[in-house]
Amino acid sequence: MSGESIAATTRRTFRGGLATMRAELQIAAQYRANMLVWGFAGVLQVVVYLAVWRAVATESGGTSGGYTPGAFAGYFLVLLIVREMTYTWIPYDFPDFVRLGKLAPMMLRPLHPLVSIGVRMAAYRVQSTLMIVPAAAVLFWVFDAEVHTSAGAVVAAAALVPLAALLRSLCDSLLAMSALWLVRIDGLRGVYYLLLLFLGGQFAPLGVLPPTLQVVARALPFYWMLGYPVELAIGRAPVSDAWIGLGVLAAWIVVTFAAVQPVWRRGARAYEAVGQ
């Protein structure tokens, strides 16, 4: 592909993405009640983990893995916000589109189906995050959360969140595209979410895990796209090492993006062959 055609494709994708974003923002605004329900479910899950680890710290003499009950509250409530800003439904939406025959017409549009789904998720995240932040602020007060951070740490974490969201979208897309070959991907999806739960920092901060699991977590992308931005934001990860997180995120983005393209081409051929 020539440089000119690449530039034209990029411009077309950008314009199509902006148009889709505007439309999806309007659609999302009409479903705020649904957002409240989904948001409540997400808050409830985090509060359960928060309560469990606060109890563990209290029973352990006031700390567990270097976290006090208040520090656990601070970690999980910042996690609630970061998770909301990076979460996607791609592993659920894309397989449904394949199964219900909705993918074929999407493949005829100028905007790539995965980009279209990703933009729709971004529109949802903008509005859902605006709902989650006030809830997290109230819970900070309710649970007497402690966060010992700095403006530099918060800025560095905020700068990494878009990269974390992109990496999450790419990883979710790789998982979702297995639906182009498999009738059901429930098992794969379950394993993926378990890895994200335990190695990504959703169930517990990385510091309370056994050393071996900490090494495994740092070797995989899950921690970097969720747990690391949280630890950076609350001052648990040194701001001076933020460039390491930036480099790791960038490296994983390159790897996953390079994998998405051939997987999509082969999967699309398999999907079209079955359709014919």
PDB file of C-alpha atoms in Angstrom:
ATOM      1  CA  MET A   1       0.000   0.000   0.000  1.00  0.00           C
ATOM      2  CA  SER A   2       1.409   3.399  -1.004  1.00  0.00           C
ATOM      3  CA  GLY A   3       1.975   6.251   1.420  1.00  0.00           C
ATOM      4  CA  GLU A   4      -0.805   8.225  -0.263  1.00  0.00           C
ATOM      5  CA  SER A   5      -3.337   5.402   0.083  1.00  0.00           C
ATOM      6  CA  ILE A   6      -2.369   4.870   3.735  1.00  0.00           C
ATOM      7  CA  ALA A   7      -2.875   8.585   4.407  1.00  0.00           C
ATOM      8  CA  ALA A   8      -6.229   8.537   2.597  1.00  0.00           C
ATOM      9  CA  THR A   9      -7.356   5.492   4.575  1.00  0.00           C
ATOM     10  CA  THR A  10      -6.290   7.139   7.826  1.00  0.00           C
ATOM     11  CA  ARG A  11      -8.188  10.335   6.996  1.00  0.00           C
ATOM     12  CA  ARG A  12     -11.283   8.373   5.997  1.00  0.00           C
ATOM     13  CA  THR A  13     -11.145   6.317   9.197  1.00  0.00           C
ATOM     14  CA  PHE A  14     -10.682   9.449  11.312  1.00  0.00           C
ATOM     15  CA  ARG A  15     -13.623  11.239   9.683  1.00  0.00           C
ATOM     16  CA  GLY A  16     -15.800   8.150   9.945  1.00  0.00           C
ATOM     17  CA  GLY A  17     -14.804   7.701  13.580  1.00  0.00           C
ATOM     18  CA  LEU A  18     -15.732  11.290  14.437  1.00  0.00           C
ATOM     19  CA  ALA A  19     -19.112  10.966  12.736  1.00  0.00           C
ATOM     20  CA  THR A  20     -19.782   7.687  14.538  1.00  0.00           C
ATOM     21  CA  MET A  21     -18.709   9.202  17.861  1.00  0.00           C
ATOM     22  CA  ARG A  22     -21.141  12.109  17.480  1.00  0.00           C
ATOM     23  CA  ALA A  23     -23.995   9.757  16.633  1.00  0.00           C
ATOM     24  CA  GLU A  24     -23.178   7.345  19.455  1.00  0.00           C
ATOM     25  CA  LEU A  25     -22.939  10.151  22.019  1.00  0.00           C
ATOM     26  CA  GLN A  26     -26.484  11.158  21.099  1.00  0.00           C
ATOM     27  CA  ILE A  27     -27.672   7.552  21.347  1.00  0.00           C
ATOM     28  CA  ALA A  28     -25.903   6.985  24.671  1.00  0.00           C
ATOM     29  CA  ALA A  29     -27.561  10.089  26.113  1.00  0.00           C
ATOM     30  CA  GLN A  30     -30.938   8.406  25.566  1.00  0.00           C
ATOM     31  CA  TYR A  31     -29.998   5.355  27.651  1.00  0.00           C
ATOM     32  CA  ARG A  32     -28.867   6.949  30.898  1.00  0.00           C
ATOM     33  CA  ALA A  33     -31.160   4.703  32.937  1.00  0.00           C
ATOM     34  CA  ASN A  34     -29.387   1.643  31.538  1.00  0.00           C
ATOM     35  CA  MET A  35     -26.046   3.272  32.313  1.00  0.00           C
ATOM     36  CA  LEU A  36     -27.125   3.777  35.906  1.00  0.00           C
ATOM     37  CA  VAL A  37     -27.980   0.072  36.222  1.00  0.00           C
ATOM     38  CA  TRP A  38     -24.691  -1.054  34.667  1.00  0.00           C
ATOM     39  CA  GLY A  39     -22.792   1.519  36.678  1.00  0.00           C
ATOM     40  CA  PHE A  40     -24.404   0.320  39.912  1.00  0.00           C
ATOM     41  CA  ALA A  41     -23.385  -3.266  39.113  1.00  0.00           C
ATOM     42  CA  GLY A  42     -19.791  -2.158  38.536  1.00  0.00           C
ATOM     43  CA  VAL A  43     -19.728  -0.116  41.740  1.00  0.00           C
ATOM     44  CA  LEU A  44     -21.164  -3.029  43.719  1.00  0.00           C
ATOM     45  CA  GLN A  45     -18.448  -5.402  42.488  1.00  0.00           C
ATOM     46  CA  VAL A  46     -15.682  -2.997  43.474  1.00  0.00           C
ATOM     47  CA  VAL A  47     -17.259  -2.295  46.872  1.00  0.00           C
ATOM     48  CA  VAL A  48     -17.368  -6.044  47.602  1.00  0.00           C
ATOM     49  CA  TYR A  49     -13.634  -6.426  46.897  1.00  0.00           C
ATOM     50  CA  LEU A  50     -12.956  -3.242  48.856  1.00  0.00           C
ATOM     51  CA  ALA A  51     -14.858  -4.532  51.892  1.00  0.00           C
ATOM     52  CA  VAL A  52     -13.102  -7.903  51.772  1.00  0.00           C
ATOM     53  CA  TRP A  53      -9.603  -6.421  51.685  1.00  0.00           C
ATOM     54  CA  ARG A  54     -10.409  -3.803  54.322  1.00  0.00           C
ATOM     55  CA  ALA A  55     -11.464  -6.666  56.587  1.00  0.00           C
ATOM     56  CA  VAL A  56      -8.279  -8.597  55.763  1.00  0.00           C
ATOM     57  CA  ALA A  57      -6.131  -5.579  56.645  1.00  0.00           C
ATOM     58  CA  THR A  58      -8.030  -5.028  59.895  1.00  0.00           C
ATOM     59  CA  GLU A  59      -7.680  -8.678  60.918  1.00  0.00           C
ATOM     60  CA  SER A  60      -3.968  -8.639  60.008  1.00  0.00           C
ATOM     61  CA  GLY A  61      -3.120  -5.935  62.506  1.00  0.00           C
ATOM     62  CA  GLY A  62      -3.946  -2.895  60.398  1.00  0.00           C
ATOM     63  CA  THR A  63      -2.078  -3.613  57.156  1.00  0.00           C
ATOM     64  CA  SER A  64      -1.890  -6.254  54.431  1.00  0.00           C
ATOM     65  CA  GLY A  65       0.692  -6.078  51.679  1.00  0.00           C
ATOM     66  CA  GLY A  66       1.526  -2.547  52.775  1.00  0.00           C
ATOM     67  CA  TYR A  67      -2.098  -1.389  52.503  1.00  0.00           C
ATOM     68  CA  THR A  68      -4.145  -0.063  55.416  1.00  0.00           C
ATOM     69  CA  PRO A  69      -7.963  -0.316  55.306  1.00  0.00           C
ATOM     70  CA  GLY A  70      -8.094   3.296  54.094  1.00  0.00           C
ATOM     71  CA  ALA A  71      -5.424   2.645  51.465  1.00  0.00           C
ATOM     72  CA  PHE A  72      -7.378  -0.347  50.158  1.00  0.00           C
ATOM     73  CA  ALA A  73     -10.417   1.918  49.842  1.00  0.00           C
ATOM     74  CA  GLY A  74      -8.376   4.492  47.928  1.00  0.00           C
ATOM     75  CA  TYR A  75      -6.981   1.833  45.585  1.00  0.00           C
ATOM     76  CA  PHE A  76     -10.319   0.253  44.718  1.00  0.00           C
ATOM     77  CA  LEU A  77     -12.161   3.540  44.253  1.00  0.00           C
ATOM     78  CA  VAL A  78      -9.514   4.857  41.857  1.00  0.00           C
ATOM     79  CA  LEU A  79      -9.666   1.442  40.176  1.00  0.00           C
ATOM     80  CA  LEU A  80     -13.409   1.972  39.737  1.00  0.00           C
ATOM     81  CA  ILE A  81     -12.759   5.142  37.729  1.00  0.00           C
ATOM     82  CA  VAL A  82      -9.866   3.757  35.660  1.00  0.00           C
ATOM     83  CA  ARG A  83     -11.781   0.579  34.863  1.00  0.00           C
ATOM     84  CA  GLU A  84     -14.752   2.616  33.684  1.00  0.00           C
ATOM     85  CA  MET A  85     -12.455   4.612  31.392  1.00  0.00           C
ATOM     86  CA  THR A  86     -10.874   1.520  29.814  1.00  0.00           C
ATOM     87  CA  TYR A  87     -13.602  -1.151  29.773  1.00  0.00           C
ATOM     88  CA  THR A  88     -15.043  -2.445  26.481  1.00  0.00           C
ATOM     89  CA  TRP A  89     -17.885  -4.736  25.395  1.00  0.00           C
ATOM     90  CA  ILE A  90     -16.063  -5.936  22.291  1.00  0.00           C
ATOM     91  CA  PRO A  91     -15.794  -9.571  23.522  1.00  0.00           C
ATOM     92  CA  TYR A  92     -19.595  -9.597  23.863  1.00  0.00           C
ATOM     93  CA  ASP A  93     -20.754  -7.396  20.978  1.00  0.00           C
ATOM     94  CA  PHE A  94     -18.541  -8.704  18.189  1.00  0.00           C
ATOM     95  CA  PRO A  95     -19.401 -12.420  18.662  1.00  0.00           C
ATOM     96  CA  ASP A  96     -23.096 -11.484  18.730  1.00  0.00           C
ATOM     97  CA  PHE A  97     -22.698  -9.584  15.462  1.00  0.00           C
ATOM     98  CA  VAL A  98     -21.055 -12.654  13.924  1.00  0.00           C
ATOM     99  CA  ARG A  99     -23.682 -15.064  15.246  1.00  0.00           C
ATOM    100  CA  LEU A 100     -26.665 -12.896  14.271  1.00  0.00           C
ATOM    101  CA  GLY A 101     -25.366 -12.048  10.798  1.00  0.00           C
ATOM    102  CA  LYS A 102     -24.866  -8.347  11.570  1.00  0.00           C
ATOM    103  CA  LEU A 103     -21.165  -8.363  10.721  1.00  0.00           C
ATOM    104  CA  ALA A 104     -21.624  -8.782   6.950  1.00  0.00           C
ATOM    105  CA  PRO A 105     -23.261  -5.364   6.358  1.00  0.00           C
ATOM    106  CA  MET A 106     -20.724  -3.744   8.697  1.00  0.00           C
ATOM    107  CA  MET A 107     -17.900  -5.084   6.515  1.00  0.00           C
ATOM    108  CA  LEU A 108     -19.334  -3.158   3.550  1.00  0.00           C
ATOM    109  CA  ARG A 109     -19.037   0.195   5.311  1.00  0.00           C
ATOM    110  CA  PRO A 110     -15.959   2.425   5.050  1.00  0.00           C
ATOM    111  CA  LEU A 111     -15.287   2.245   8.798  1.00  0.00           C
ATOM    112  CA  HIS A 112     -13.706  -1.002  10.019  1.00  0.00           C
ATOM    113  CA  PRO A 113     -16.194  -3.013  12.148  1.00  0.00           C
ATOM    114  CA  LEU A 114     -13.809  -3.153  15.110  1.00  0.00           C
ATOM    115  CA  VAL A 115     -13.174   0.590  14.891  1.00  0.00           C
ATOM    116  CA  SER A 116     -16.929   1.183  14.775  1.00  0.00           C
ATOM    117  CA  ILE A 117     -17.485  -0.914  17.908  1.00  0.00           C
ATOM    118  CA  GLY A 118     -14.525   0.743  19.629  1.00  0.00           C
ATOM    119  CA  VAL A 119     -15.833   4.235  18.898  1.00  0.00           C
ATOM    120  CA  ARG A 120     -19.249   3.241  20.221  1.00  0.00           C
ATOM    121  CA  MET A 121     -17.607   2.047  23.425  1.00  0.00           C
ATOM    122  CA  ALA A 122     -15.639   5.291  23.717  1.00  0.00           C
ATOM    123  CA  ALA A 123     -18.883   7.270  23.478  1.00  0.00           C
ATOM    124  CA  TYR A 124     -20.377   5.144  26.236  1.00  0.00           C
ATOM    125  CA  ARG A 125     -17.283   5.552  28.422  1.00  0.00           C
ATOM    126  CA  VAL A 126     -17.415   9.345  28.182  1.00  0.00           C
ATOM    127  CA  GLN A 127     -20.904   9.461  29.665  1.00  0.00           C
ATOM    128  CA  SER A 128     -20.601   6.542  32.079  1.00  0.00           C
ATOM    129  CA  THR A 129     -17.392   7.960  33.562  1.00  0.00           C
ATOM    130  CA  LEU A 130     -19.200  11.228  34.264  1.00  0.00           C
ATOM    131  CA  MET A 131     -21.659   9.176  36.338  1.00  0.00           C
ATOM    132  CA  ILE A 132     -19.048   7.046  38.097  1.00  0.00           C
ATOM    133  CA  VAL A 133     -16.773   9.882  39.269  1.00  0.00           C
ATOM    134  CA  PRO A 134     -19.371  11.473  41.610  1.00  0.00           C
ATOM    135  CA  ALA A 135     -20.245   8.023  42.990  1.00  0.00           C
ATOM    136  CA  ALA A 136     -16.558   7.328  43.654  1.00  0.00           C
ATOM    137  CA  ALA A 137     -16.213  10.708  45.382  1.00  0.00           C
ATOM    138  CA  VAL A 138     -19.078   9.869  47.755  1.00  0.00           C
ATOM    139  CA  LEU A 139     -17.593   6.428  48.468  1.00  0.00           C
ATOM    140  CA  PHE A 140     -14.221   8.044  49.223  1.00  0.00           C
ATOM    141  CA  TRP A 141     -15.945   9.816  52.096  1.00  0.00           C
ATOM    142  CA  VAL A 142     -18.042   6.814  53.178  1.00  0.00           C
ATOM    143  CA  PHE A 143     -15.039   4.465  53.400  1.00  0.00           C
ATOM    144  CA  ASP A 144     -12.590   7.101  54.676  1.00  0.00           C
ATOM    145  CA  ALA A 145     -10.252   6.382  51.764  1.00  0.00           C
ATOM    146  CA  GLU A 146      -6.573   7.324  51.911  1.00  0.00           C
ATOM    147  CA  VAL A 147      -4.556   8.346  48.846  1.00  0.00           C
ATOM    148  CA  HIS A 148      -1.035   9.715  49.286  1.00  0.00           C
ATOM    149  CA  THR A 149      -0.272  11.066  45.842  1.00  0.00           C
ATOM    150  CA  SER A 150       0.917  14.171  44.012  1.00  0.00           C
ATOM    151  CA  ALA A 151      -0.246  16.286  41.104  1.00  0.00           C
ATOM    152  CA  GLY A 152       2.552  14.832  38.983  1.00  0.00           C
ATOM    153  CA  ALA A 153       1.427  11.279  39.711  1.00  0.00           C
ATOM    154  CA  VAL A 154      -2.180  12.054  38.804  1.00  0.00           C
ATOM    155  CA  VAL A 155      -1.148  13.785  35.566  1.00  0.00           C
ATOM    156  CA  ALA A 156       1.155  10.894  34.607  1.00  0.00           C
ATOM    157  CA  ALA A 157      -1.580   8.346  35.284  1.00  0.00           C
ATOM    158  CA  ALA A 158      -4.133  10.385  33.318  1.00  0.00           C
ATOM    159  CA  ALA A 159      -1.718  10.504  30.385  1.00  0.00           C
ATOM    160  CA  LEU A 160      -1.381   6.704  30.408  1.00  0.00           C
ATOM    161  CA  VAL A 161      -5.106   5.926  30.648  1.00  0.00           C
ATOM    162  CA  PRO A 162      -5.803   6.508  26.903  1.00  0.00           C
ATOM    163  CA  LEU A 163      -2.973   4.100  26.053  1.00  0.00           C
ATOM    164  CA  ALA A 164      -4.338   1.604  28.569  1.00  0.00           C
ATOM    165  CA  ALA A 165      -7.794   1.935  26.968  1.00  0.00           C
ATOM    166  CA  LEU A 166      -6.318   1.357  23.507  1.00  0.00           C
ATOM    167  CA  LEU A 167      -4.422  -1.722  24.683  1.00  0.00           C
ATOM    168  CA  ARG A 168      -7.562  -3.073  26.342  1.00  0.00           C
ATOM    169  CA  SER A 169      -9.500  -2.560  23.095  1.00  0.00           C
ATOM    170  CA  LEU A 170      -6.838  -4.377  21.071  1.00  0.00           C
ATOM    171  CA  CYS A 171      -6.655  -7.319  23.498  1.00  0.00           C
ATOM    172  CA  ASP A 172     -10.446  -7.529  23.626  1.00  0.00           C
ATOM    173  CA  SER A 173     -10.558  -7.448  19.816  1.00  0.00           C
ATOM    174  CA  LEU A 174      -8.123 -10.360  19.528  1.00  0.00           C
ATOM    175  CA  LEU A 175     -10.300 -12.386  21.871  1.00  0.00           C
ATOM    176  CA  ALA A 176     -13.515 -11.368  20.094  1.00  0.00           C
ATOM    177  CA  MET A 177     -12.209 -12.330  16.648  1.00  0.00           C
ATOM    178  CA  SER A 178     -11.991 -15.969  17.718  1.00  0.00           C
ATOM    179  CA  ALA A 179     -15.761 -15.891  17.066  1.00  0.00           C
ATOM    180  CA  LEU A 180     -14.938 -15.838  13.345  1.00  0.00           C
ATOM    181  CA  TRP A 181     -13.876 -19.483  13.712  1.00  0.00           C
ATOM    182  CA  LEU A 182     -15.671 -20.707  16.854  1.00  0.00           C
ATOM    183  CA  VAL A 183     -19.417 -21.004  17.355  1.00  0.00           C
ATOM    184  CA  ARG A 184     -19.177 -19.990  21.029  1.00  0.00           C
ATOM    185  CA  ILE A 185     -16.309 -18.250  22.816  1.00  0.00           C
ATOM    186  CA  ASP A 186     -17.731 -18.324  26.356  1.00  0.00           C
ATOM    187  CA  GLY A 187     -14.915 -20.531  27.659  1.00  0.00           C
ATOM    188  CA  LEU A 188     -12.139 -18.400  26.187  1.00  0.00           C
ATOM    189  CA  ARG A 189     -13.850 -15.251  27.389  1.00  0.00           C
ATOM    190  CA  GLY A 190     -14.142 -16.663  30.895  1.00  0.00           C
ATOM    191  CA  VAL A 191     -10.433 -17.499  31.047  1.00  0.00           C
ATOM    192  CA  TYR A 192      -9.542 -14.050  29.700  1.00  0.00           C
ATOM    193  CA  TYR A 193     -11.624 -12.252  32.323  1.00  0.00           C
ATOM    194  CA  LEU A 194     -10.207 -14.428  35.101  1.00  0.00           C
ATOM    195  CA  LEU A 195      -6.684 -13.457  34.052  1.00  0.00           C
ATOM    196  CA  LEU A 196      -7.719  -9.808  33.954  1.00  0.00           C
ATOM    197  CA  LEU A 197      -9.371 -10.130  37.361  1.00  0.00           C
ATOM    198  CA  PHE A 198      -6.411 -11.661  39.194  1.00  0.00           C
ATOM    199  CA  LEU A 199      -3.421 -10.367  37.204  1.00  0.00           C
ATOM    200  CA  GLY A 200      -4.841  -6.973  36.234  1.00  0.00           C
ATOM    201  CA  GLY A 201      -5.373  -5.722  39.766  1.00  0.00           C
ATOM    202  CA  GLN A 202      -9.165  -5.940  39.872  1.00  0.00           C
ATOM    203  CA  PHE A 203      -9.416  -8.508  42.652  1.00  0.00           C
ATOM    204  CA  ALA A 204      -6.484  -7.171  44.665  1.00  0.00           C
ATOM    205  CA  PRO A 205      -3.532  -4.797  44.338  1.00  0.00           C
ATOM    206  CA  LEU A 206      -0.472  -6.432  42.843  1.00  0.00           C
ATOM    207  CA  GLY A 207       1.458  -5.941  46.091  1.00  0.00           C
ATOM    208  CA  VAL A 208      -0.679  -8.421  48.038  1.00  0.00           C
ATOM    209  CA  LEU A 209      -0.167 -11.243  45.520  1.00  0.00           C
ATOM    210  CA  PRO A 210       2.566 -13.883  45.945  1.00  0.00           C
ATOM    211  CA  PRO A 211       5.915 -12.804  44.397  1.00  0.00           C
ATOM    212  CA  THR A 212       5.649 -15.377  41.586  1.00  0.00           C
ATOM    213  CA  LEU A 213       2.254 -14.056  40.519  1.00  0.00           C
ATOM    214  CA  GLN A 214       3.602 -10.506  40.623  1.00  0.00           C
ATOM    215  CA  VAL A 215       6.324 -11.487  38.148  1.00  0.00           C
ATOM    216  CA  VAL A 216       3.765 -13.180  35.883  1.00  0.00           C
ATOM    217  CA  ALA A 217       1.459 -10.160  36.077  1.00  0.00           C
ATOM    218  CA  ARG A 218       4.228  -7.763  35.045  1.00  0.00           C
ATOM    219  CA  ALA A 219       5.101 -10.015  32.099  1.00  0.00           C
ATOM    220  CA  LEU A 220       1.550  -9.877  30.703  1.00  0.00           C
ATOM    221  CA  PRO A 221      -0.470  -6.882  29.474  1.00  0.00           C
ATOM    222  CA  PHE A 222      -3.320  -7.065  32.010  1.00  0.00           C
ATOM    223  CA  TYR A 223      -1.581  -5.264  34.879  1.00  0.00           C
ATOM    224  CA  TRP A 224      -0.299  -2.485  32.639  1.00  0.00           C
ATOM    225  CA  MET A 225      -3.715  -1.654  31.225  1.00  0.00           C
ATOM    226  CA  LEU A 226      -5.445  -1.450  34.604  1.00  0.00           C
ATOM    227  CA  GLY A 227      -3.480  -1.981  37.803  1.00  0.00           C
ATOM    228  CA  TYR A 228      -0.452   0.106  36.882  1.00  0.00           C
ATOM    229  CA  PRO A 229      -2.321   3.357  36.076  1.00  0.00           C
ATOM    230  CA  VAL A 230      -4.181   2.957  39.377  1.00  0.00           C
ATOM    231  CA  GLU A 231      -0.983   2.440  41.386  1.00  0.00           C
ATOM    232  CA  LEU A 232       0.615   5.401  39.633  1.00  0.00           C
ATOM    233  CA  ALA A 233      -2.387   7.631  40.368  1.00  0.00           C
ATOM    234  CA  ILE A 234      -2.426   6.820  44.099  1.00  0.00           C
ATOM    235  CA  GLY A 235       1.321   7.186  44.544  1.00  0.00           C
ATOM    236  CA  ARG A 236       2.137   3.470  44.886  1.00  0.00           C
ATOM    237  CA  ALA A 237       4.254   3.448  41.726  1.00  0.00           C
ATOM    238  CA  PRO A 238       7.076   6.028  41.470  1.00  0.00           C
ATOM    239  CA  VAL A 239       6.344   8.897  39.083  1.00  0.00           C
ATOM    240  CA  SER A 240       9.994   8.779  38.020  1.00  0.00           C
ATOM    241  CA  ASP A 241       9.346   5.293  36.592  1.00  0.00           C
ATOM    242  CA  ALA A 242       6.250   6.321  34.617  1.00  0.00           C
ATOM    243  CA  TRP A 243       8.321   6.221  31.438  1.00  0.00           C
ATOM    244  CA  ILE A 244       8.733   2.473  32.008  1.00  0.00           C
ATOM    245  CA  GLY A 245       4.961   2.067  32.090  1.00  0.00           C
ATOM    246  CA  LEU A 246       4.714   4.198  28.960  1.00  0.00           C
ATOM    247  CA  GLY A 247       7.264   2.006  27.200  1.00  0.00           C
ATOM    248  CA  VAL A 248       5.596  -1.244  28.235  1.00  0.00           C
ATOM    249  CA  LEU A 249       2.164  -0.007  27.153  1.00  0.00           C
ATOM    250  CA  ALA A 250       3.554   1.205  23.825  1.00  0.00           C
ATOM    251  CA  ALA A 251       5.314  -2.120  23.241  1.00  0.00           C
ATOM    252  CA  TRP A 252       2.180  -4.143  23.961  1.00  0.00           C
ATOM    253  CA  ILE A 253       0.127  -1.845  21.725  1.00  0.00           C
ATOM    254  CA  VAL A 254       2.552  -2.444  18.850  1.00  0.00           C
ATOM    255  CA  VAL A 255       2.483  -6.218  19.427  1.00  0.00           C
ATOM    256  CA  THR A 256      -1.294  -6.496  19.688  1.00  0.00           C
ATOM    257  CA  PHE A 257      -1.954  -4.125  16.781  1.00  0.00           C
ATOM    258  CA  ALA A 258       0.417  -6.160  14.614  1.00  0.00           C
ATOM    259  CA  ALA A 259      -1.492  -9.301  15.613  1.00  0.00           C
ATOM    260  CA  VAL A 260      -4.961  -7.829  15.026  1.00  0.00           C
ATOM    261  CA  GLN A 261      -4.403  -7.168  11.324  1.00  0.00           C
ATOM    262  CA  PRO A 262      -3.492 -10.708  10.132  1.00  0.00           C
ATOM    263  CA  VAL A 263      -6.028 -12.294  12.486  1.00  0.00           C
ATOM    264  CA  TRP A 264      -8.745 -10.048  11.041  1.00  0.00           C
ATOM    265  CA  ARG A 265      -7.776 -10.808   7.431  1.00  0.00           C
ATOM    266  CA  ARG A 266      -7.793 -14.563   7.972  1.00  0.00           C
ATOM    267  CA  GLY A 267     -10.924 -14.472  10.096  1.00  0.00           C
ATOM    268  CA  ALA A 268     -12.776 -12.321   7.563  1.00  0.00           C
ATOM    269  CA  ARG A 269     -11.893 -14.797   4.802  1.00  0.00           C
ATOM    270  CA  ALA A 270     -13.146 -17.681   6.936  1.00  0.00           C
ATOM    271  CA  TYR A 271     -16.349 -15.779   7.743  1.00  0.00           C
ATOM    272  CA  GLU A 272     -16.987 -14.925   4.079  1.00  0.00           C
ATOM    273  CA  ALA A 273     -16.318 -18.526   3.030  1.00  0.00           C
ATOM    274  CA  VAL A 274     -18.892 -19.825   5.512  1.00  0.00           C
ATOM    275  CA  GLY A 275     -21.368 -17.161   4.370  1.00  0.00           C
ATOM    276  CA  GLN A 276     -21.013 -18.266   0.776  1.00  0.00           C
TER     277      GLN A 276
END
